[in-house]
Amino acid sequence: MNSLIKKMFIFLSVMAVVALAGWFGRKAYKNATERRAIAEANHYLEQKDPRNAALCLQRALQINPISVPAYKLMADILEGADSSNALGWRMHAAQFEPNNMTNRLLWAETAIKLHDFKSADEALGGLDEKSKNGAMYHKLCGAMAWSQGKSDEAQKHYHEALRLEPGNETISLNIQTIALASTNTQTVASARTAMEALSTNATVRPIALHYLLADATTHKSFERAVYFSSEIVREPSATISDKIEHLQLLHRTGSTNFAPWLASLKSEASKSPGCAFALGQWMGLIEGPTNTLRWLGTLPSAMQTNQPVPLIAADCYVAMKDWKGLTGLLEKQDWGDANCYRLTLLSFGQRELNENTASQSSWHKALRLAGHHSDRLARLAQATAEHGWDTENTEVLREAAAEFPKEKWAVENLAGKYYASGNTRELSELISKTYAADSSNARLKNNLANLSMLRKADLEEAFRLAREAYDSSPENPFFTSTYAYSLLLQNKPGEAAKIVDSLKPESLKNPSVAAYYGVVEAQSGHKDLAKAPLERAAAAKLLPEENAMVKVALASL
């Protein structure tokens, strides 16, 4: 018996060791795979290949959903692409490593770039005391204050940062940039001198020259502007935008250097599609579409048929109202990912030529290609708005809002169209769908509550939403007026009047706020207070139900 027990004990011990080894082995394998995926992502980033880098990071996150290095790199990629989504990744990295203050500083930096100052405040507020005494903290606070127009506060933080990093020329540049915007002439003159001195420093020279150029242009000192612009375009870092700006200054001042500089840019454009596009845009505005189209015809044939140059040619044909030329250009080209826009322009040209069947066919192809792509739908929405295609514009906005309810441009533009046409039913349905995708948004809560009450639909839910929106921000005049109206519908006129009495006089200049204020005061027996706001609301463009509500209230005075 003892022998059997001993054997079983040995067997179980061996199995436990095997299981433990397997568990640790699997964990080690996962860690190694995660590290390899992140290393590959770094390699792709060094090769300037963000797409493959992102794929590697997705693989790392599948292995370890809380991989902080992956979150940091993904934020870097998105920030490099100017995507607002970078902020979410920065926040996740900070949450997964709460004791790593660098993550919070990066979070704040990204939030400031995106002008999300509430998020930046949250990031900076969570720093430890050591970090709050560091130069980076003061630099970020200075940047945030300057972005919010708080120049004195910005100066204070930048001076403290310079005290902590006395050799940092970038901080000195920021201090002088703020001084350049001063209304004190002596301060501005001193800042110019300091900025000119900084422009001799290789580290900050290009940035300093750009600020000096902006200052000279603002003060209409065009001789100085041309000088600084000339210095900028001599820099190896000069962009095509810098070169076009220099061209514009030479043109504006009638400089004899204009023709040679234009000729040099045309020569550069023959080898660079990006330069050709930028120069073509400038020429279209200054020299007109005919001359621009003639110049485009001198470019290499491959460049004429490949993006982005055909965009300029198409714009020229539209400006010239040469519809045959436009359709002839577009019918024989392939714009790849931009084909939805090409087909939209083709449809526009065909409509102008009264080829309505072909125009409809081209339009539906364009809409089909744009589907499931928010950027393409945005481009079609812009194009249809520019050409005055109201029906097609609404069609695009509906599709964009349905597929991408969090895309503010689609929802807000479509809501604006519904509001302008007085289509309360569709406006309510749109806000309801958008709220379902973003149920924490107080503005959506307020708007949905307001529309539901106007339509007398699902009132109990509307009352709840109105209260929640108001509680989240009692100082918001729209939330206040909606909540007061909800109390009125619940037969609580005294409470409703108490709520609207908190509205500031300037808020009543808005016709919508004035309408609800007037209705509440009228039904609460304060007819003297209701008259002027109701008259203001009656003269404005409101929803049909609001107009009817105001009309009844006025009749009761």
PDB file of C-alpha atoms in Angstrom, residues 298-492:
ATOM      1  CA  THR A 298       3.632  70.518 -70.744  1.00  0.00           C
ATOM      2  CA  LEU A 299       4.206  68.071 -67.878  1.00  0.00           C
ATOM      3  CA  PRO A 300       5.357  64.495 -68.570  1.00  0.00           C
ATOM      4  CA  SER A 301       2.434  62.379 -69.825  1.00  0.00           C
ATOM      5  CA  ALA A 302       2.644  59.944 -66.878  1.00  0.00           C
ATOM      6  CA  MET A 303       2.309  62.833 -64.440  1.00  0.00           C
ATOM      7  CA  GLN A 304      -0.690  64.244 -66.297  1.00  0.00           C
ATOM      8  CA  THR A 305      -2.662  61.014 -65.879  1.00  0.00           C
ATOM      9  CA  ASN A 306      -1.611  60.051 -62.336  1.00  0.00           C
ATOM     10  CA  GLN A 307      -2.768  61.599 -59.081  1.00  0.00           C
ATOM     11  CA  PRO A 308      -2.757  64.279 -57.856  1.00  0.00           C
ATOM     12  CA  VAL A 309      -2.242  66.358 -61.029  1.00  0.00           C
ATOM     13  CA  PRO A 310      -5.541  65.343 -62.753  1.00  0.00           C
ATOM     14  CA  LEU A 311      -7.406  66.968 -59.855  1.00  0.00           C
ATOM     15  CA  ILE A 312      -6.048  70.352 -60.900  1.00  0.00           C
ATOM     16  CA  ALA A 313      -6.919  69.720 -64.561  1.00  0.00           C
ATOM     17  CA  ALA A 314     -10.476  68.768 -63.589  1.00  0.00           C
ATOM     18  CA  ASP A 315     -10.814  71.940 -61.490  1.00  0.00           C
ATOM     19  CA  CYS A 316      -9.652  73.995 -64.478  1.00  0.00           C
ATOM     20  CA  TYR A 317     -12.278  72.449 -66.777  1.00  0.00           C
ATOM     21  CA  VAL A 318     -14.990  73.115 -64.176  1.00  0.00           C
ATOM     22  CA  ALA A 319     -13.862  76.745 -63.769  1.00  0.00           C
ATOM     23  CA  MET A 320     -13.919  77.166 -67.569  1.00  0.00           C
ATOM     24  CA  LYS A 321     -17.349  75.436 -67.770  1.00  0.00           C
ATOM     25  CA  ASP A 322     -15.811  73.195 -70.432  1.00  0.00           C
ATOM     26  CA  TRP A 323     -18.033  70.175 -69.762  1.00  0.00           C
ATOM     27  CA  LYS A 324     -16.956  68.230 -72.836  1.00  0.00           C
ATOM     28  CA  GLY A 325     -13.323  68.728 -71.864  1.00  0.00           C
ATOM     29  CA  LEU A 326     -14.111  67.615 -68.303  1.00  0.00           C
ATOM     30  CA  THR A 327     -15.976  64.447 -69.290  1.00  0.00           C
ATOM     31  CA  GLY A 328     -13.346  63.660 -71.931  1.00  0.00           C
ATOM     32  CA  LEU A 329     -10.630  63.885 -69.268  1.00  0.00           C
ATOM     33  CA  LEU A 330     -12.479  61.818 -66.674  1.00  0.00           C
ATOM     34  CA  GLU A 331     -13.933  59.045 -68.844  1.00  0.00           C
ATOM     35  CA  LYS A 332     -10.520  57.719 -69.851  1.00  0.00           C
ATOM     36  CA  GLN A 333      -8.753  57.950 -66.478  1.00  0.00           C
ATOM     37  CA  ASP A 334      -8.443  55.767 -63.392  1.00  0.00           C
ATOM     38  CA  TRP A 335      -7.927  57.599 -60.103  1.00  0.00           C
ATOM     39  CA  GLY A 336      -7.600  54.492 -57.933  1.00  0.00           C
ATOM     40  CA  ASP A 337      -8.914  55.172 -54.426  1.00  0.00           C
ATOM     41  CA  ALA A 338     -10.178  58.571 -55.618  1.00  0.00           C
ATOM     42  CA  ASN A 339     -12.397  57.065 -58.338  1.00  0.00           C
ATOM     43  CA  CYS A 340     -15.517  57.901 -56.341  1.00  0.00           C
ATOM     44  CA  TYR A 341     -14.596  61.589 -56.640  1.00  0.00           C
ATOM     45  CA  ARG A 342     -13.734  61.223 -60.342  1.00  0.00           C
ATOM     46  CA  LEU A 343     -17.156  59.679 -60.985  1.00  0.00           C
ATOM     47  CA  THR A 344     -18.849  62.472 -59.021  1.00  0.00           C
ATOM     48  CA  LEU A 345     -17.176  65.087 -61.218  1.00  0.00           C
ATOM     49  CA  LEU A 346     -18.041  63.017 -64.290  1.00  0.00           C
ATOM     50  CA  SER A 347     -21.677  62.919 -63.175  1.00  0.00           C
ATOM     51  CA  PHE A 348     -21.587  66.685 -62.705  1.00  0.00           C
ATOM     52  CA  GLY A 349     -20.226  67.239 -66.233  1.00  0.00           C
ATOM     53  CA  GLN A 350     -22.736  64.816 -67.752  1.00  0.00           C
ATOM     54  CA  ARG A 351     -25.602  66.598 -66.026  1.00  0.00           C
ATOM     55  CA  GLU A 352     -24.446  69.931 -67.433  1.00  0.00           C
ATOM     56  CA  LEU A 353     -24.455  68.312 -70.890  1.00  0.00           C
ATOM     57  CA  ASN A 354     -28.038  67.053 -70.246  1.00  0.00           C
ATOM     58  CA  GLU A 355     -26.848  63.439 -70.279  1.00  0.00           C
ATOM     59  CA  ASN A 356     -29.091  62.674 -67.308  1.00  0.00           C
ATOM     60  CA  THR A 357     -29.147  58.864 -67.546  1.00  0.00           C
ATOM     61  CA  ALA A 358     -25.359  58.694 -67.758  1.00  0.00           C
ATOM     62  CA  SER A 359     -25.115  61.255 -64.932  1.00  0.00           C
ATOM     63  CA  GLN A 360     -27.290  59.153 -62.616  1.00  0.00           C
ATOM     64  CA  SER A 361     -25.307  56.028 -63.452  1.00  0.00           C
ATOM     65  CA  SER A 362     -21.994  57.751 -62.681  1.00  0.00           C
ATOM     66  CA  TRP A 363     -23.363  59.128 -59.432  1.00  0.00           C
ATOM     67  CA  HIS A 364     -24.594  55.757 -58.159  1.00  0.00           C
ATOM     68  CA  LYS A 365     -21.218  54.193 -59.019  1.00  0.00           C
ATOM     69  CA  ALA A 366     -19.500  56.980 -57.082  1.00  0.00           C
ATOM     70  CA  LEU A 367     -21.727  56.448 -54.039  1.00  0.00           C
ATOM     71  CA  ARG A 368     -21.172  52.682 -54.174  1.00  0.00           C
ATOM     72  CA  LEU A 369     -17.378  53.129 -54.230  1.00  0.00           C
ATOM     73  CA  ALA A 370     -17.521  55.597 -51.349  1.00  0.00           C
ATOM     74  CA  GLY A 371     -19.579  53.278 -49.132  1.00  0.00           C
ATOM     75  CA  HIS A 372     -17.925  51.973 -45.952  1.00  0.00           C
ATOM     76  CA  HIS A 373     -15.205  54.675 -46.218  1.00  0.00           C
ATOM     77  CA  SER A 374     -15.816  57.766 -44.080  1.00  0.00           C
ATOM     78  CA  ASP A 375     -13.085  59.783 -45.832  1.00  0.00           C
ATOM     79  CA  ARG A 376     -14.565  59.106 -49.270  1.00  0.00           C
ATOM     80  CA  LEU A 377     -18.079  59.909 -48.116  1.00  0.00           C
ATOM     81  CA  ALA A 378     -16.779  63.173 -46.630  1.00  0.00           C
ATOM     82  CA  ARG A 379     -15.257  64.084 -49.972  1.00  0.00           C
ATOM     83  CA  LEU A 380     -18.496  63.356 -51.812  1.00  0.00           C
ATOM     84  CA  ALA A 381     -20.453  65.360 -49.250  1.00  0.00           C
ATOM     85  CA  GLN A 382     -18.153  68.337 -49.823  1.00  0.00           C
ATOM     86  CA  ALA A 383     -18.319  68.016 -53.614  1.00  0.00           C
ATOM     87  CA  THR A 384     -22.126  67.757 -53.743  1.00  0.00           C
ATOM     88  CA  ALA A 385     -22.449  70.742 -51.387  1.00  0.00           C
ATOM     89  CA  GLU A 386     -20.111  72.838 -53.550  1.00  0.00           C
ATOM     90  CA  HIS A 387     -22.105  72.020 -56.704  1.00  0.00           C
ATOM     91  CA  GLY A 388     -25.459  72.621 -55.020  1.00  0.00           C
ATOM     92  CA  TRP A 389     -26.682  69.016 -55.365  1.00  0.00           C
ATOM     93  CA  ASP A 390     -29.022  69.044 -52.386  1.00  0.00           C
ATOM     94  CA  THR A 391     -30.648  65.640 -53.001  1.00  0.00           C
ATOM     95  CA  GLU A 392     -27.311  63.881 -53.550  1.00  0.00           C
ATOM     96  CA  ASN A 393     -25.734  65.721 -50.608  1.00  0.00           C
ATOM     97  CA  THR A 394     -28.508  64.491 -48.323  1.00  0.00           C
ATOM     98  CA  GLU A 395     -28.056  60.975 -49.710  1.00  0.00           C
ATOM     99  CA  VAL A 396     -24.344  60.990 -48.876  1.00  0.00           C
ATOM    100  CA  LEU A 397     -24.878  62.439 -45.418  1.00  0.00           C
ATOM    101  CA  ARG A 398     -27.539  59.836 -44.613  1.00  0.00           C
ATOM    102  CA  GLU A 399     -25.215  57.011 -45.567  1.00  0.00           C
ATOM    103  CA  ALA A 400     -22.291  58.512 -43.642  1.00  0.00           C
ATOM    104  CA  ALA A 401     -24.388  59.138 -40.524  1.00  0.00           C
ATOM    105  CA  ALA A 402     -25.842  55.611 -40.654  1.00  0.00           C
ATOM    106  CA  GLU A 403     -22.454  53.899 -41.084  1.00  0.00           C
ATOM    107  CA  PHE A 404     -20.404  56.250 -38.925  1.00  0.00           C
ATOM    108  CA  PRO A 405     -22.693  57.728 -36.236  1.00  0.00           C
ATOM    109  CA  LYS A 406     -19.696  59.059 -34.314  1.00  0.00           C
ATOM    110  CA  GLU A 407     -18.527  61.172 -37.282  1.00  0.00           C
ATOM    111  CA  LYS A 408     -19.591  64.653 -36.187  1.00  0.00           C
ATOM    112  CA  TRP A 409     -19.335  66.213 -39.649  1.00  0.00           C
ATOM    113  CA  ALA A 410     -21.942  63.837 -41.079  1.00  0.00           C
ATOM    114  CA  VAL A 411     -24.389  63.986 -38.187  1.00  0.00           C
ATOM    115  CA  GLU A 412     -24.132  67.752 -37.713  1.00  0.00           C
ATOM    116  CA  ASN A 413     -24.526  68.558 -41.422  1.00  0.00           C
ATOM    117  CA  LEU A 414     -27.471  66.200 -41.800  1.00  0.00           C
ATOM    118  CA  ALA A 415     -29.067  67.533 -38.624  1.00  0.00           C
ATOM    119  CA  GLY A 416     -28.623  71.061 -39.982  1.00  0.00           C
ATOM    120  CA  LYS A 417     -30.437  70.106 -43.199  1.00  0.00           C
ATOM    121  CA  TYR A 418     -33.291  68.500 -41.288  1.00  0.00           C
ATOM    122  CA  TYR A 419     -33.553  71.519 -38.995  1.00  0.00           C
ATOM    123  CA  ALA A 420     -33.551  73.972 -41.908  1.00  0.00           C
ATOM    124  CA  SER A 421     -36.323  72.041 -43.647  1.00  0.00           C
ATOM    125  CA  GLY A 422     -38.298  71.606 -40.423  1.00  0.00           C
ATOM    126  CA  ASN A 423     -38.130  67.811 -40.645  1.00  0.00           C
ATOM    127  CA  THR A 424     -38.503  67.064 -36.946  1.00  0.00           C
ATOM    128  CA  ARG A 425     -39.294  63.384 -37.425  1.00  0.00           C
ATOM    129  CA  GLU A 426     -36.109  62.544 -39.346  1.00  0.00           C
ATOM    130  CA  LEU A 427     -34.080  64.836 -37.111  1.00  0.00           C
ATOM    131  CA  SER A 428     -35.354  62.922 -34.087  1.00  0.00           C
ATOM    132  CA  GLU A 429     -34.557  59.550 -35.680  1.00  0.00           C
ATOM    133  CA  LEU A 430     -31.037  60.743 -36.552  1.00  0.00           C
ATOM    134  CA  ILE A 431     -30.302  61.984 -33.025  1.00  0.00           C
ATOM    135  CA  SER A 432     -31.768  58.795 -31.552  1.00  0.00           C
ATOM    136  CA  LYS A 433     -29.384  56.611 -33.614  1.00  0.00           C
ATOM    137  CA  THR A 434     -26.432  58.854 -32.820  1.00  0.00           C
ATOM    138  CA  TYR A 435     -27.250  58.778 -29.112  1.00  0.00           C
ATOM    139  CA  ALA A 436     -27.373  54.955 -29.225  1.00  0.00           C
ATOM    140  CA  ALA A 437     -23.735  55.012 -30.406  1.00  0.00           C
ATOM    141  CA  ASP A 438     -22.641  57.611 -27.828  1.00  0.00           C
ATOM    142  CA  SER A 439     -25.000  57.402 -24.855  1.00  0.00           C
ATOM    143  CA  SER A 440     -22.704  59.341 -22.496  1.00  0.00           C
ATOM    144  CA  ASN A 441     -22.864  62.496 -24.619  1.00  0.00           C
ATOM    145  CA  ALA A 442     -24.815  65.119 -22.659  1.00  0.00           C
ATOM    146  CA  ARG A 443     -25.512  67.261 -25.730  1.00  0.00           C
ATOM    147  CA  LEU A 444     -27.110  64.305 -27.507  1.00  0.00           C
ATOM    148  CA  LYS A 445     -29.163  63.526 -24.401  1.00  0.00           C
ATOM    149  CA  ASN A 446     -30.446  67.083 -24.329  1.00  0.00           C
ATOM    150  CA  ASN A 447     -31.262  67.186 -28.050  1.00  0.00           C
ATOM    151  CA  LEU A 448     -33.026  63.832 -28.013  1.00  0.00           C
ATOM    152  CA  ALA A 449     -35.050  64.837 -24.945  1.00  0.00           C
ATOM    153  CA  ASN A 450     -36.001  68.118 -26.602  1.00  0.00           C
ATOM    154  CA  LEU A 451     -37.126  66.490 -29.856  1.00  0.00           C
ATOM    155  CA  SER A 452     -39.053  63.752 -28.062  1.00  0.00           C
ATOM    156  CA  MET A 453     -40.949  66.336 -26.024  1.00  0.00           C
ATOM    157  CA  LEU A 454     -41.759  68.378 -29.128  1.00  0.00           C
ATOM    158  CA  ARG A 455     -43.155  65.250 -30.774  1.00  0.00           C
ATOM    159  CA  LYS A 456     -44.803  64.062 -27.527  1.00  0.00           C
ATOM    160  CA  ALA A 457     -43.035  60.712 -27.917  1.00  0.00           C
ATOM    161  CA  ASP A 458     -41.621  58.546 -25.097  1.00  0.00           C
ATOM    162  CA  LEU A 459     -42.010  61.372 -22.607  1.00  0.00           C
ATOM    163  CA  GLU A 460     -40.839  59.526 -19.495  1.00  0.00           C
ATOM    164  CA  GLU A 461     -37.519  58.743 -21.191  1.00  0.00           C
ATOM    165  CA  ALA A 462     -37.316  62.330 -22.452  1.00  0.00           C
ATOM    166  CA  PHE A 463     -37.804  63.704 -18.926  1.00  0.00           C
ATOM    167  CA  ARG A 464     -35.027  61.450 -17.632  1.00  0.00           C
ATOM    168  CA  LEU A 465     -32.597  62.496 -20.366  1.00  0.00           C
ATOM    169  CA  ALA A 466     -33.383  66.181 -19.873  1.00  0.00           C
ATOM    170  CA  ARG A 467     -32.629  65.889 -16.158  1.00  0.00           C
ATOM    171  CA  GLU A 468     -29.366  63.991 -16.750  1.00  0.00           C
ATOM    172  CA  ALA A 469     -28.144  66.526 -19.312  1.00  0.00           C
ATOM    173  CA  TYR A 470     -28.993  69.409 -16.971  1.00  0.00           C
ATOM    174  CA  ASP A 471     -27.302  67.765 -13.985  1.00  0.00           C
ATOM    175  CA  SER A 472     -24.124  67.287 -16.037  1.00  0.00           C
ATOM    176  CA  SER A 473     -23.875  71.002 -16.848  1.00  0.00           C
ATOM    177  CA  PRO A 474     -26.426  73.292 -15.117  1.00  0.00           C
ATOM    178  CA  GLU A 475     -24.762  76.399 -16.556  1.00  0.00           C
ATOM    179  CA  ASN A 476     -25.497  75.329 -20.153  1.00  0.00           C
ATOM    180  CA  PRO A 477     -28.439  77.510 -21.344  1.00  0.00           C
ATOM    181  CA  PHE A 478     -29.701  74.870 -23.813  1.00  0.00           C
ATOM    182  CA  PHE A 479     -29.717  72.157 -21.153  1.00  0.00           C
ATOM    183  CA  THR A 480     -31.403  74.558 -18.738  1.00  0.00           C
ATOM    184  CA  SER A 481     -34.190  75.523 -21.135  1.00  0.00           C
ATOM    185  CA  THR A 482     -34.857  71.895 -22.125  1.00  0.00           C
ATOM    186  CA  TYR A 483     -35.014  70.760 -18.504  1.00  0.00           C
ATOM    187  CA  ALA A 484     -37.330  73.635 -17.584  1.00  0.00           C
ATOM    188  CA  TYR A 485     -39.646  72.703 -20.460  1.00  0.00           C
ATOM    189  CA  SER A 486     -39.667  69.087 -19.242  1.00  0.00           C
ATOM    190  CA  LEU A 487     -40.780  70.283 -15.803  1.00  0.00           C
ATOM    191  CA  LEU A 488     -43.516  72.349 -17.443  1.00  0.00           C
ATOM    192  CA  LEU A 489     -44.802  69.267 -19.301  1.00  0.00           C
ATOM    193  CA  GLN A 490     -44.857  67.465 -15.944  1.00  0.00           C
ATOM    194  CA  ASN A 491     -47.201  70.169 -14.596  1.00  0.00           C
ATOM    195  CA  LYS A 492     -44.515  71.767 -12.432  1.00  0.00           C
TER     196      LYS A 492
END
